[in-house]
Amino acid sequence: MSCTEVWWSEMEHIKMPKVENVRLVDRSSSRRTQVGTLYLTATHTIFVGKGSEDRSELWVLHSLVCNVLKHKASQSGYPLLIHCKNFQVIQFIIPQESDCHNVYISLSRLSRPEKYEELYCFSFNPNVDKAERGHSWDFLDLKAEYSRMGLPDKLWHVTAINREYRVCDTYPADLFVPKSVTLPVIIGSSKFRSRGRFPTLSYYCKENHATICRSSQPLSGFSARCLEDEQMLQAIMKSNPGSRFMYVVDTRPKLNAMANRAAGKGYENEDNYCNIKFQFIGIENIHVMRNSQQKLIEVSTLRSPSMGEFLTGLENSDWLRHIKSIMEAAVFISKAVAEEGVSVLVHCSDGWDRTAQVCSVASVLLDPYYRTLKGLMVLIEKDWISFGHKFSHRCGHLDGEAKEVSPVIDQFLECVWQLMKQFPCYFEYNEKFLISIHDHVYSCHYGNFICNSQKERKDLCIKEKTHSIWPHLWENKLDFTNPLFKPDQSQNQGLLRPRTAPYCFKYWRRLYNRFDRELHPRQSELDCLMTVKEETQQLEEELALYEQKLAVLDKERAKALYMQKGVLESKQTLWSLPLDTSLANTPQDYIGGFIGGAPNVFTLQQGERENAELCLFGDKPKSSDADNSDQESGVADFSSHSSGEESLPSEDSVKDPDSDETGPNRE
Amino acid sequence: MELSEHIKTANVEDVTLRRPFHPALRGTLCVTSHHLLFSNRKDEASWQLLILLKNIDAIEKSVENLFGYPRAVGSSGTITIKCKDLLVLQLEIPGMEECLNIASSIEALSSLESVTEMYPFFYRPSHLTLLGPWGLSTTEQYYKQTERLWDRWRVSKVNSDYSVCPSYPSAVIVPREVDDDKLIRSARFRQGGRFPVLSYCHHSNGMVIMRSSQPLTGANKKRCKEDELLLQAVIDGSELGYIIDLRSAQQAQQARMTGGGFESKSCYRHWKRIHRHHERGKVVQESLIKLVEACSDLSHSVDRWLSKLENSKWLSHVHSALSTAGLVVECVERDGHSVLVHGSEGTDNTLLVSSLAQIILDPASRTVTGFLCLLEREWIQAGHPFQQRCAHSAYSHARLKQECPSFLLLLDCVWQVWRQFPLALEFSEALLLRLAQEVYASNYGTFLCNNEQERCAAGVKENTHCLFQSMLKPDIEEQYLNPLYEPTDLAIWPSVHPQSLQLWTGMFLRWTEYAQNMEEAREEVWSIVKEHRERV
């Protein structure tokens, strides 16, 4: 079935392509309701605000829709509530019940695709040729990453055993194992591990040869042993010549691991393996995490909660406690590797959730490279994508088992964010980068986070049919750079030693309340610093240019020019951000609608309007239409830099610069 | 009794000092009339720690050690010193008697109540002089500088001998058409004589923020014609003014039983009353104690931390203060109406709300000088009883009397505003932290006494130095500047959603490693800006 066919079949699900007089409710203030037209396309829900001159638009990818709910009818119509995976909550009020029902049915179906081919990444088609697309997939090279770590070396090498994914179909084709390990040992060990996920290398510290290895749980039951598995661990330990033992970290709570023994699974018996130190960490399973995040989201979407309600809700969600437990596990592992020089084998049950979290957070702590933009991409590519984190299941890309969904990658990104908060100068990237990644993990806009394993992606020809997100993020790296990053210091810093006292863990407002603009600082320190830094650099370049000219021109003339330049520069405002001040003038709701408000004003740029129309005629959305990041950067009025609102590229959000609040009635 | 008589042991050698995140140090401990001095002379480099005794909030002697803790040479004791700026120190003192002596000397000297014996009366640095005017400004100067007041407002000296209102300054700004006699009558109708006076006049529309204490309407709904006329004169023909009463409607009703009350709709026809509940006094002080307790307990899990944070209610107080200030600003700026703010006494929450509203409204109060002038006008001259409110901070076991961290709450709220508008304030967190420290223990006389009258009687202006003046010296002011300052003329409306308010880590986690990394970030911000300035 070709993409076009899929697309047409999706069109069949649309019972109601267009509804007029729909109201978009602003959840923060009922006064800011907009009236407009709702369109359903094959890929997006689009709301176009009505207004003689100014219009606003809202685009929501179907793949980002988490659930659709019909609420009890109100006076003004039938409310439809859309919860998105990027934590946006959209409320429409539709005048006719039948329309509301039709939209509900269509959207429920469209947001739960049954086949991979229905996902947006297969129809997303930016203007690039085949060669360029292939190139985009070569942007990251894991082979290069392993060689950056110093591999292969005299102790570790790549094994070809899983080239055809026969030993373990959820592992990548290329795996690093100790040279001393023979093929039968690997096969034996893999048979003794859940889903064949035998111990293999994840991170290598070339300074002291200590490694982080990962696997799934052993099938030990109450007493089973496996000689090959024991040899495997012995070989890993021996491949770190300086050490006399290794840690085996089971990231599960002890009780869970013990319960697994009854099912013939379990954990390593210290008596059977020579020189291992076994340790439980106690990170809860995916179901606990899913419920916890659900509670967190409920708290974050409370309407004007009191301070007490918010803090109590935050506490009862247990979310920060879970983040803390992941962080503590990572701290333990990173210290073992960097300070003790001891190798660590990490596993949980299947070795693709908690194991991925803990290994990757530990790597961020250990290696400054993972605190750079490219480094974090590589880390996600390695520890998450290649090692078979089940993105499709965990993110619910396809309609399927709700119990498989869990915010495992969210927690990883949040751990990195918590670290950024503690070490503001040690990360090259900023919070927007993490949020952008989060967005794309769920949006199915690019092919990177589709499927559950490398093998599935190969079978589905992801690289031939979709595009890779990484070059796209790299192109926008200016937006994602942390101005406070001090590369030299960070290199010297090596191991990060975060505090894990409870007060070090903060609520991530920018992620969970991302679309509640009134909640965020009105001015952005980071944006301001970025502007300052860019200007400094520009000035420096100019200065260099003038100095060159100085050398050429005769002294007298050159001096005059130099002075003139100084005058010119000093006349410019340093980093005045025109919209900052207008945003500053946005009153908050201090008494809940006590004093009258003003109607909203929408703006729609010419380009967007055309794009919108393109889609409305049932045309296949053009690449650039849907790829809002490109559009947004062209829209000067509310681009991230000038608004101080840190609006993110590629987000489908209401484009509403809130200019009403700055109108004359405020003065 | 001479101060020195309290000192039983002045010097002890071989004392071990333990501070957070520093290795233990050995040195000499010395108690003087006003200071605790620890000095460590090792390999030429000497290091000293000088603590104002007034900064010490609580002192704990370790019982375990007192009863014969086995040591090689004789007995010893440990005293834990908890400072009002939240620093906690431990001193290990050889010799039981010395330990007890030191402890009791500190206890006696740190709780002195006589103002003229306090350190500001002895502090005489060579770079400052006692000559010249004290403070930054006076009511008269403020009036002179504020042209928009000249037409309808006047300076009244009715309180020049502090007889009309003991806690007001000698001069206040009132409507021009209200004479002093009326003021006297209005003062009799207000608790503590705090009749409505001008706090701020908005530059763009001339609307004002007034403040006062509650009217003494009592159970039988007394009226005061002069008070009504005074408020009528404030709105001067315009339709409406708002009274923001910082108590719940129920509390205001109850206040009538004890002689207090509120402005009833029938008597003040053009004023609309809005009640916003604010905690006060002991409740807020206990919040601070609970919050600091939560911050210093390192053993708890995340649950208990959040529940303790919630339980302290500190952030709820921040939340109410900011939202009411926002409401005041909405009335003044958005709706173009004048506002009268009061609670009961009009010396705490009233000042908190009126000064926060000014920071949100008035760009002038967001500069270093403007902010310090605001504090001088709205807190020191307006008669916030600093001596009573700041007698103890979070660690003291003493029975609470009139302590209340209203001023600290203001600083926290200003910090929240700065977090949300990092470019809008000329000053930085460092200034707020310095003030938080100085308000409890200071070399300067600025925060001494409870009002102008007391300061006059004690000769504060003649015999002590002014903190604000010293902070504005160019070389010192620089450390309080916000490198990213970009003035804006508009109101800066803070978000008051719980998600937008944070714990002030720079203050409450000041002595933890967590705060140290933030210091590094601050330095980096400065270096980026400095580099830029050099290029331009």
PDB file of C-alpha atoms in Angstrom, chain B residues 126-351:
ATOM      1  CA  SER B 126      37.095  54.976  58.727  1.00  0.00           C
ATOM      2  CA  HIS B 127      35.455  55.309  55.318  1.00  0.00           C
ATOM      3  CA  LEU B 128      32.122  56.565  56.689  1.00  0.00           C
ATOM      4  CA  THR B 129      31.325  59.777  58.500  1.00  0.00           C
ATOM      5  CA  LEU B 130      28.487  60.592  60.880  1.00  0.00           C
ATOM      6  CA  LEU B 131      28.190  64.096  59.488  1.00  0.00           C
ATOM      7  CA  GLY B 132      25.688  64.925  56.791  1.00  0.00           C
ATOM      8  CA  PRO B 133      22.071  63.908  56.359  1.00  0.00           C
ATOM      9  CA  TRP B 134      20.960  60.435  57.430  1.00  0.00           C
ATOM     10  CA  GLY B 135      18.988  58.261  55.089  1.00  0.00           C
ATOM     11  CA  LEU B 136      18.218  58.694  51.421  1.00  0.00           C
ATOM     12  CA  SER B 137      15.188  60.944  51.465  1.00  0.00           C
ATOM     13  CA  THR B 138      12.473  62.504  53.608  1.00  0.00           C
ATOM     14  CA  THR B 139       8.742  62.881  53.071  1.00  0.00           C
ATOM     15  CA  GLU B 140       9.279  66.532  52.127  1.00  0.00           C
ATOM     16  CA  GLN B 141      11.962  65.639  49.579  1.00  0.00           C
ATOM     17  CA  TYR B 142       9.804  62.906  48.118  1.00  0.00           C
ATOM     18  CA  TYR B 143       6.955  65.391  47.772  1.00  0.00           C
ATOM     19  CA  LYS B 144       9.202  67.951  46.156  1.00  0.00           C
ATOM     20  CA  GLN B 145      10.500  65.451  43.633  1.00  0.00           C
ATOM     21  CA  THR B 146       7.045  64.152  42.720  1.00  0.00           C
ATOM     22  CA  GLU B 147       5.536  66.898  40.648  1.00  0.00           C
ATOM     23  CA  ARG B 148       2.251  65.161  40.020  1.00  0.00           C
ATOM     24  CA  LEU B 149       1.464  65.453  43.734  1.00  0.00           C
ATOM     25  CA  TRP B 150       1.732  69.224  43.924  1.00  0.00           C
ATOM     26  CA  ASP B 151      -1.699  70.025  42.670  1.00  0.00           C
ATOM     27  CA  ARG B 152      -3.958  67.958  44.895  1.00  0.00           C
ATOM     28  CA  TRP B 153      -1.733  66.806  47.706  1.00  0.00           C
ATOM     29  CA  ARG B 154       0.172  68.444  50.525  1.00  0.00           C
ATOM     30  CA  VAL B 155       2.697  67.563  53.199  1.00  0.00           C
ATOM     31  CA  SER B 156       1.155  67.683  56.648  1.00  0.00           C
ATOM     32  CA  LYS B 157       3.241  68.190  59.773  1.00  0.00           C
ATOM     33  CA  VAL B 158       0.344  67.376  62.040  1.00  0.00           C
ATOM     34  CA  ASN B 159       2.384  64.523  63.487  1.00  0.00           C
ATOM     35  CA  SER B 160       5.549  66.552  64.035  1.00  0.00           C
ATOM     36  CA  ASP B 161       5.647  65.626  67.709  1.00  0.00           C
ATOM     37  CA  TYR B 162       4.377  62.090  67.061  1.00  0.00           C
ATOM     38  CA  SER B 163       1.321  62.762  69.191  1.00  0.00           C
ATOM     39  CA  VAL B 164      -1.293  62.089  66.517  1.00  0.00           C
ATOM     40  CA  CYS B 165       0.214  58.773  65.471  1.00  0.00           C
ATOM     41  CA  PRO B 166       3.224  57.473  67.369  1.00  0.00           C
ATOM     42  CA  SER B 167       4.224  55.084  64.592  1.00  0.00           C
ATOM     43  CA  TYR B 168       3.996  57.563  61.701  1.00  0.00           C
ATOM     44  CA  PRO B 169       6.831  59.812  60.631  1.00  0.00           C
ATOM     45  CA  SER B 170       6.644  63.527  61.444  1.00  0.00           C
ATOM     46  CA  ALA B 171       5.494  64.412  57.944  1.00  0.00           C
ATOM     47  CA  VAL B 172       2.904  62.626  55.807  1.00  0.00           C
ATOM     48  CA  ILE B 173       1.262  63.304  52.457  1.00  0.00           C
ATOM     49  CA  VAL B 174      -2.512  63.884  52.485  1.00  0.00           C
ATOM     50  CA  PRO B 175      -5.123  65.441  50.193  1.00  0.00           C
ATOM     51  CA  ARG B 176      -4.694  69.203  49.991  1.00  0.00           C
ATOM     52  CA  GLU B 177      -8.304  69.949  50.878  1.00  0.00           C
ATOM     53  CA  VAL B 178      -8.185  68.063  54.180  1.00  0.00           C
ATOM     54  CA  ASP B 179      -6.880  70.193  57.013  1.00  0.00           C
ATOM     55  CA  ASP B 180      -4.905  69.035  60.010  1.00  0.00           C
ATOM     56  CA  ASP B 181      -7.882  69.084  62.342  1.00  0.00           C
ATOM     57  CA  LYS B 182      -9.690  66.609  60.202  1.00  0.00           C
ATOM     58  CA  LEU B 183      -6.586  64.452  60.158  1.00  0.00           C
ATOM     59  CA  ILE B 184      -6.485  64.446  63.941  1.00  0.00           C
ATOM     60  CA  ARG B 185     -10.090  63.308  64.069  1.00  0.00           C
ATOM     61  CA  SER B 186      -9.549  60.669  61.451  1.00  0.00           C
ATOM     62  CA  ALA B 187      -6.524  59.441  63.393  1.00  0.00           C
ATOM     63  CA  ARG B 188      -8.674  58.977  66.499  1.00  0.00           C
ATOM     64  CA  PHE B 189     -10.934  56.772  64.396  1.00  0.00           C
ATOM     65  CA  ARG B 190      -8.096  54.537  63.226  1.00  0.00           C
ATOM     66  CA  GLN B 191      -6.173  51.945  65.209  1.00  0.00           C
ATOM     67  CA  GLY B 192      -2.896  53.332  66.514  1.00  0.00           C
ATOM     68  CA  GLY B 193      -3.778  56.663  64.926  1.00  0.00           C
ATOM     69  CA  ARG B 194      -2.751  55.433  61.497  1.00  0.00           C
ATOM     70  CA  PHE B 195      -5.085  57.545  59.406  1.00  0.00           C
ATOM     71  CA  PRO B 196      -5.086  57.133  55.615  1.00  0.00           C
ATOM     72  CA  VAL B 197      -1.954  58.629  54.037  1.00  0.00           C
ATOM     73  CA  LEU B 198      -0.552  58.551  50.553  1.00  0.00           C
ATOM     74  CA  SER B 199       1.749  55.711  49.702  1.00  0.00           C
ATOM     75  CA  TYR B 200       2.083  56.037  45.928  1.00  0.00           C
ATOM     76  CA  CYS B 201       0.748  58.147  43.103  1.00  0.00           C
ATOM     77  CA  HIS B 202       0.737  56.481  39.715  1.00  0.00           C
ATOM     78  CA  HIS B 203       2.740  58.349  37.117  1.00  0.00           C
ATOM     79  CA  SER B 204       0.480  57.661  34.165  1.00  0.00           C
ATOM     80  CA  ASN B 205      -3.006  58.362  35.554  1.00  0.00           C
ATOM     81  CA  GLY B 206      -2.528  60.079  38.911  1.00  0.00           C
ATOM     82  CA  MET B 207      -4.391  57.338  40.778  1.00  0.00           C
ATOM     83  CA  VAL B 208      -3.063  56.690  44.267  1.00  0.00           C
ATOM     84  CA  ILE B 209      -2.417  53.911  46.721  1.00  0.00           C
ATOM     85  CA  MET B 210      -3.290  54.954  50.275  1.00  0.00           C
ATOM     86  CA  ARG B 211      -2.620  52.985  53.412  1.00  0.00           C
ATOM     87  CA  SER B 212      -3.920  53.114  56.953  1.00  0.00           C
ATOM     88  CA  SER B 213      -4.999  50.874  59.823  1.00  0.00           C
ATOM     89  CA  GLN B 214      -8.527  49.581  60.379  1.00  0.00           C
ATOM     90  CA  PRO B 215     -11.266  52.040  61.322  1.00  0.00           C
ATOM     91  CA  LEU B 216     -12.503  51.761  64.902  1.00  0.00           C
ATOM     92  CA  THR B 217     -16.154  51.304  64.050  1.00  0.00           C
ATOM     93  CA  GLY B 218     -16.704  48.861  66.895  1.00  0.00           C
ATOM     94  CA  ALA B 219     -19.795  46.846  67.667  1.00  0.00           C
ATOM     95  CA  ASN B 220     -22.203  49.737  67.330  1.00  0.00           C
ATOM     96  CA  LYS B 221     -20.954  50.895  63.956  1.00  0.00           C
ATOM     97  CA  LYS B 222     -19.444  54.201  64.892  1.00  0.00           C
ATOM     98  CA  ARG B 223     -18.775  56.682  62.123  1.00  0.00           C
ATOM     99  CA  CYS B 224     -16.265  59.419  61.663  1.00  0.00           C
ATOM    100  CA  LYS B 225     -17.260  62.174  59.288  1.00  0.00           C
ATOM    101  CA  GLU B 226     -13.709  63.458  58.916  1.00  0.00           C
ATOM    102  CA  ASP B 227     -12.434  60.020  57.981  1.00  0.00           C
ATOM    103  CA  GLU B 228     -15.158  59.749  55.368  1.00  0.00           C
ATOM    104  CA  LEU B 229     -14.313  63.202  54.049  1.00  0.00           C
ATOM    105  CA  LEU B 230     -10.651  62.314  53.906  1.00  0.00           C
ATOM    106  CA  LEU B 231     -11.357  59.289  51.750  1.00  0.00           C
ATOM    107  CA  GLN B 232     -13.823  61.255  49.669  1.00  0.00           C
ATOM    108  CA  ALA B 233     -11.081  63.792  49.027  1.00  0.00           C
ATOM    109  CA  VAL B 234      -8.784  61.014  47.889  1.00  0.00           C
ATOM    110  CA  ILE B 235     -10.963  60.028  44.974  1.00  0.00           C
ATOM    111  CA  ASP B 236     -11.909  63.645  44.377  1.00  0.00           C
ATOM    112  CA  GLY B 237     -15.067  63.415  42.363  1.00  0.00           C
ATOM    113  CA  SER B 238     -14.212  60.228  40.512  1.00  0.00           C
ATOM    114  CA  GLU B 239     -16.753  57.472  40.704  1.00  0.00           C
ATOM    115  CA  LEU B 240     -15.064  54.802  42.627  1.00  0.00           C
ATOM    116  CA  GLY B 241     -12.190  53.775  44.840  1.00  0.00           C
ATOM    117  CA  TYR B 242     -11.268  50.352  46.142  1.00  0.00           C
ATOM    118  CA  ILE B 243     -10.583  49.432  49.731  1.00  0.00           C
ATOM    119  CA  ILE B 244      -8.457  46.305  49.836  1.00  0.00           C
ATOM    120  CA  ASP B 245      -8.991  44.873  53.280  1.00  0.00           C
ATOM    121  CA  LEU B 246      -6.272  42.326  54.056  1.00  0.00           C
ATOM    122  CA  ARG B 247      -8.599  40.271  56.226  1.00  0.00           C
ATOM    123  CA  SER B 248     -11.407  37.936  55.304  1.00  0.00           C
ATOM    124  CA  ALA B 249     -14.869  39.433  55.542  1.00  0.00           C
ATOM    125  CA  GLN B 250     -15.499  37.261  58.557  1.00  0.00           C
ATOM    126  CA  GLN B 251     -12.352  38.429  60.315  1.00  0.00           C
ATOM    127  CA  ALA B 252     -13.262  42.016  59.633  1.00  0.00           C
ATOM    128  CA  GLN B 253     -16.698  41.423  61.134  1.00  0.00           C
ATOM    129  CA  GLN B 254     -15.146  39.832  64.174  1.00  0.00           C
ATOM    130  CA  ALA B 255     -12.780  42.765  64.579  1.00  0.00           C
ATOM    131  CA  ARG B 256     -15.770  44.920  65.409  1.00  0.00           C
ATOM    132  CA  MET B 257     -16.211  43.005  68.634  1.00  0.00           C
ATOM    133  CA  THR B 258     -12.830  44.235  69.813  1.00  0.00           C
ATOM    134  CA  GLY B 259     -13.359  47.812  68.733  1.00  0.00           C
ATOM    135  CA  GLY B 260     -11.994  47.497  65.212  1.00  0.00           C
ATOM    136  CA  GLY B 261     -13.948  47.162  62.035  1.00  0.00           C
ATOM    137  CA  PHE B 262     -14.214  48.110  58.404  1.00  0.00           C
ATOM    138  CA  GLU B 263     -15.547  50.842  56.170  1.00  0.00           C
ATOM    139  CA  SER B 264     -19.198  50.086  55.576  1.00  0.00           C
ATOM    140  CA  LYS B 265     -20.712  50.589  52.190  1.00  0.00           C
ATOM    141  CA  SER B 266     -23.328  53.016  53.494  1.00  0.00           C
ATOM    142  CA  CYS B 267     -20.804  55.418  54.997  1.00  0.00           C
ATOM    143  CA  TYR B 268     -18.180  55.287  52.270  1.00  0.00           C
ATOM    144  CA  ARG B 269     -20.473  55.285  49.299  1.00  0.00           C
ATOM    145  CA  HIS B 270     -17.902  55.642  46.594  1.00  0.00           C
ATOM    146  CA  TRP B 271     -15.616  52.984  47.905  1.00  0.00           C
ATOM    147  CA  LYS B 272     -15.907  49.324  47.035  1.00  0.00           C
ATOM    148  CA  ARG B 273     -14.448  46.990  49.623  1.00  0.00           C
ATOM    149  CA  ILE B 274     -12.657  43.764  48.690  1.00  0.00           C
ATOM    150  CA  HIS B 275     -11.520  41.328  51.338  1.00  0.00           C
ATOM    151  CA  ARG B 276      -8.412  39.194  50.848  1.00  0.00           C
ATOM    152  CA  HIS B 277      -7.336  36.974  53.671  1.00  0.00           C
ATOM    153  CA  HIS B 278      -3.719  37.247  54.781  1.00  0.00           C
ATOM    154  CA  GLU B 279      -2.069  35.430  57.625  1.00  0.00           C
ATOM    155  CA  ARG B 280      -0.211  37.578  60.072  1.00  0.00           C
ATOM    156  CA  GLY B 281       2.085  37.676  63.059  1.00  0.00           C
ATOM    157  CA  LYS B 282       2.750  34.417  64.799  1.00  0.00           C
ATOM    158  CA  VAL B 283       1.369  32.256  62.002  1.00  0.00           C
ATOM    159  CA  VAL B 284       3.858  33.679  59.507  1.00  0.00           C
ATOM    160  CA  GLN B 285       6.718  33.432  61.983  1.00  0.00           C
ATOM    161  CA  GLU B 286       5.874  29.781  62.549  1.00  0.00           C
ATOM    162  CA  SER B 287       5.852  29.252  58.800  1.00  0.00           C
ATOM    163  CA  LEU B 288       9.383  30.523  58.617  1.00  0.00           C
ATOM    164  CA  ILE B 289      10.443  28.252  61.459  1.00  0.00           C
ATOM    165  CA  LYS B 290       8.876  25.233  59.776  1.00  0.00           C
ATOM    166  CA  LEU B 291      10.338  26.074  56.403  1.00  0.00           C
ATOM    167  CA  VAL B 292      13.862  26.443  57.746  1.00  0.00           C
ATOM    168  CA  GLU B 293      13.440  23.231  59.683  1.00  0.00           C
ATOM    169  CA  ALA B 294      12.432  21.447  56.475  1.00  0.00           C
ATOM    170  CA  CYS B 295      15.381  22.900  54.585  1.00  0.00           C
ATOM    171  CA  SER B 296      17.910  21.861  57.177  1.00  0.00           C
ATOM    172  CA  ASP B 297      16.671  18.311  57.551  1.00  0.00           C
ATOM    173  CA  LEU B 298      18.727  16.378  55.040  1.00  0.00           C
ATOM    174  CA  SER B 299      17.509  12.904  55.805  1.00  0.00           C
ATOM    175  CA  HIS B 300      13.960  13.010  54.516  1.00  0.00           C
ATOM    176  CA  SER B 301      12.570  11.486  51.369  1.00  0.00           C
ATOM    177  CA  VAL B 302      10.992  13.544  48.622  1.00  0.00           C
ATOM    178  CA  ASP B 303       7.512  12.993  50.031  1.00  0.00           C
ATOM    179  CA  ARG B 304       8.326  14.340  53.361  1.00  0.00           C
ATOM    180  CA  TRP B 305      10.186  17.275  51.881  1.00  0.00           C
ATOM    181  CA  LEU B 306       7.211  18.364  49.798  1.00  0.00           C
ATOM    182  CA  SER B 307       4.777  17.812  52.604  1.00  0.00           C
ATOM    183  CA  LYS B 308       6.968  19.816  54.935  1.00  0.00           C
ATOM    184  CA  LEU B 309       7.279  22.562  52.369  1.00  0.00           C
ATOM    185  CA  GLU B 310       3.525  22.549  51.974  1.00  0.00           C
ATOM    186  CA  ASN B 311       2.967  22.342  55.670  1.00  0.00           C
ATOM    187  CA  SER B 312       5.109  25.375  56.355  1.00  0.00           C
ATOM    188  CA  LYS B 313       2.677  27.440  54.242  1.00  0.00           C
ATOM    189  CA  TRP B 314       5.474  29.877  53.473  1.00  0.00           C
ATOM    190  CA  LEU B 315       4.835  29.754  49.752  1.00  0.00           C
ATOM    191  CA  SER B 316       1.137  30.264  50.403  1.00  0.00           C
ATOM    192  CA  HIS B 317       1.988  33.539  52.114  1.00  0.00           C
ATOM    193  CA  VAL B 318       4.137  34.508  49.139  1.00  0.00           C
ATOM    194  CA  HIS B 319       1.231  33.581  46.921  1.00  0.00           C
ATOM    195  CA  SER B 320      -1.306  35.720  48.801  1.00  0.00           C
ATOM    196  CA  ALA B 321       0.993  38.714  49.047  1.00  0.00           C
ATOM    197  CA  LEU B 322       1.728  38.688  45.332  1.00  0.00           C
ATOM    198  CA  SER B 323      -1.862  38.136  44.279  1.00  0.00           C
ATOM    199  CA  THR B 324      -3.198  40.925  46.443  1.00  0.00           C
ATOM    200  CA  ALA B 325      -0.469  43.243  45.194  1.00  0.00           C
ATOM    201  CA  GLY B 326      -1.490  42.223  41.682  1.00  0.00           C
ATOM    202  CA  LEU B 327      -5.081  43.051  42.515  1.00  0.00           C
ATOM    203  CA  VAL B 328      -4.097  46.507  43.763  1.00  0.00           C
ATOM    204  CA  VAL B 329      -2.168  47.110  40.565  1.00  0.00           C
ATOM    205  CA  GLU B 330      -5.123  45.952  38.498  1.00  0.00           C
ATOM    206  CA  CYS B 331      -7.314  48.522  40.213  1.00  0.00           C
ATOM    207  CA  VAL B 332      -4.816  51.334  39.777  1.00  0.00           C
ATOM    208  CA  GLU B 333      -3.311  50.655  36.393  1.00  0.00           C
ATOM    209  CA  ARG B 334      -5.957  48.755  34.485  1.00  0.00           C
ATOM    210  CA  ASP B 335      -9.129  50.185  35.912  1.00  0.00           C
ATOM    211  CA  GLY B 336      -7.843  53.610  36.823  1.00  0.00           C
ATOM    212  CA  HIS B 337      -9.108  53.740  40.388  1.00  0.00           C
ATOM    213  CA  SER B 338      -7.457  54.736  43.613  1.00  0.00           C
ATOM    214  CA  VAL B 339      -6.948  52.170  46.337  1.00  0.00           C
ATOM    215  CA  LEU B 340      -6.808  52.175  50.111  1.00  0.00           C
ATOM    216  CA  VAL B 341      -4.976  49.207  51.623  1.00  0.00           C
ATOM    217  CA  HIS B 342      -5.237  48.187  55.246  1.00  0.00           C
ATOM    218  CA  GLY B 343      -5.427  45.206  57.523  1.00  0.00           C
ATOM    219  CA  SER B 344      -5.619  45.645  61.248  1.00  0.00           C
ATOM    220  CA  GLU B 345      -2.656  47.634  62.521  1.00  0.00           C
ATOM    221  CA  GLY B 346      -1.485  48.647  59.080  1.00  0.00           C
ATOM    222  CA  THR B 347       2.174  48.009  59.902  1.00  0.00           C
ATOM    223  CA  ASP B 348       2.847  44.640  58.283  1.00  0.00           C
ATOM    224  CA  ASN B 349       0.782  43.165  55.483  1.00  0.00           C
ATOM    225  CA  THR B 350      -0.379  46.646  54.536  1.00  0.00           C
ATOM    226  CA  LEU B 351       3.187  47.721  53.900  1.00  0.00           C
TER     227      LEU B 351
END
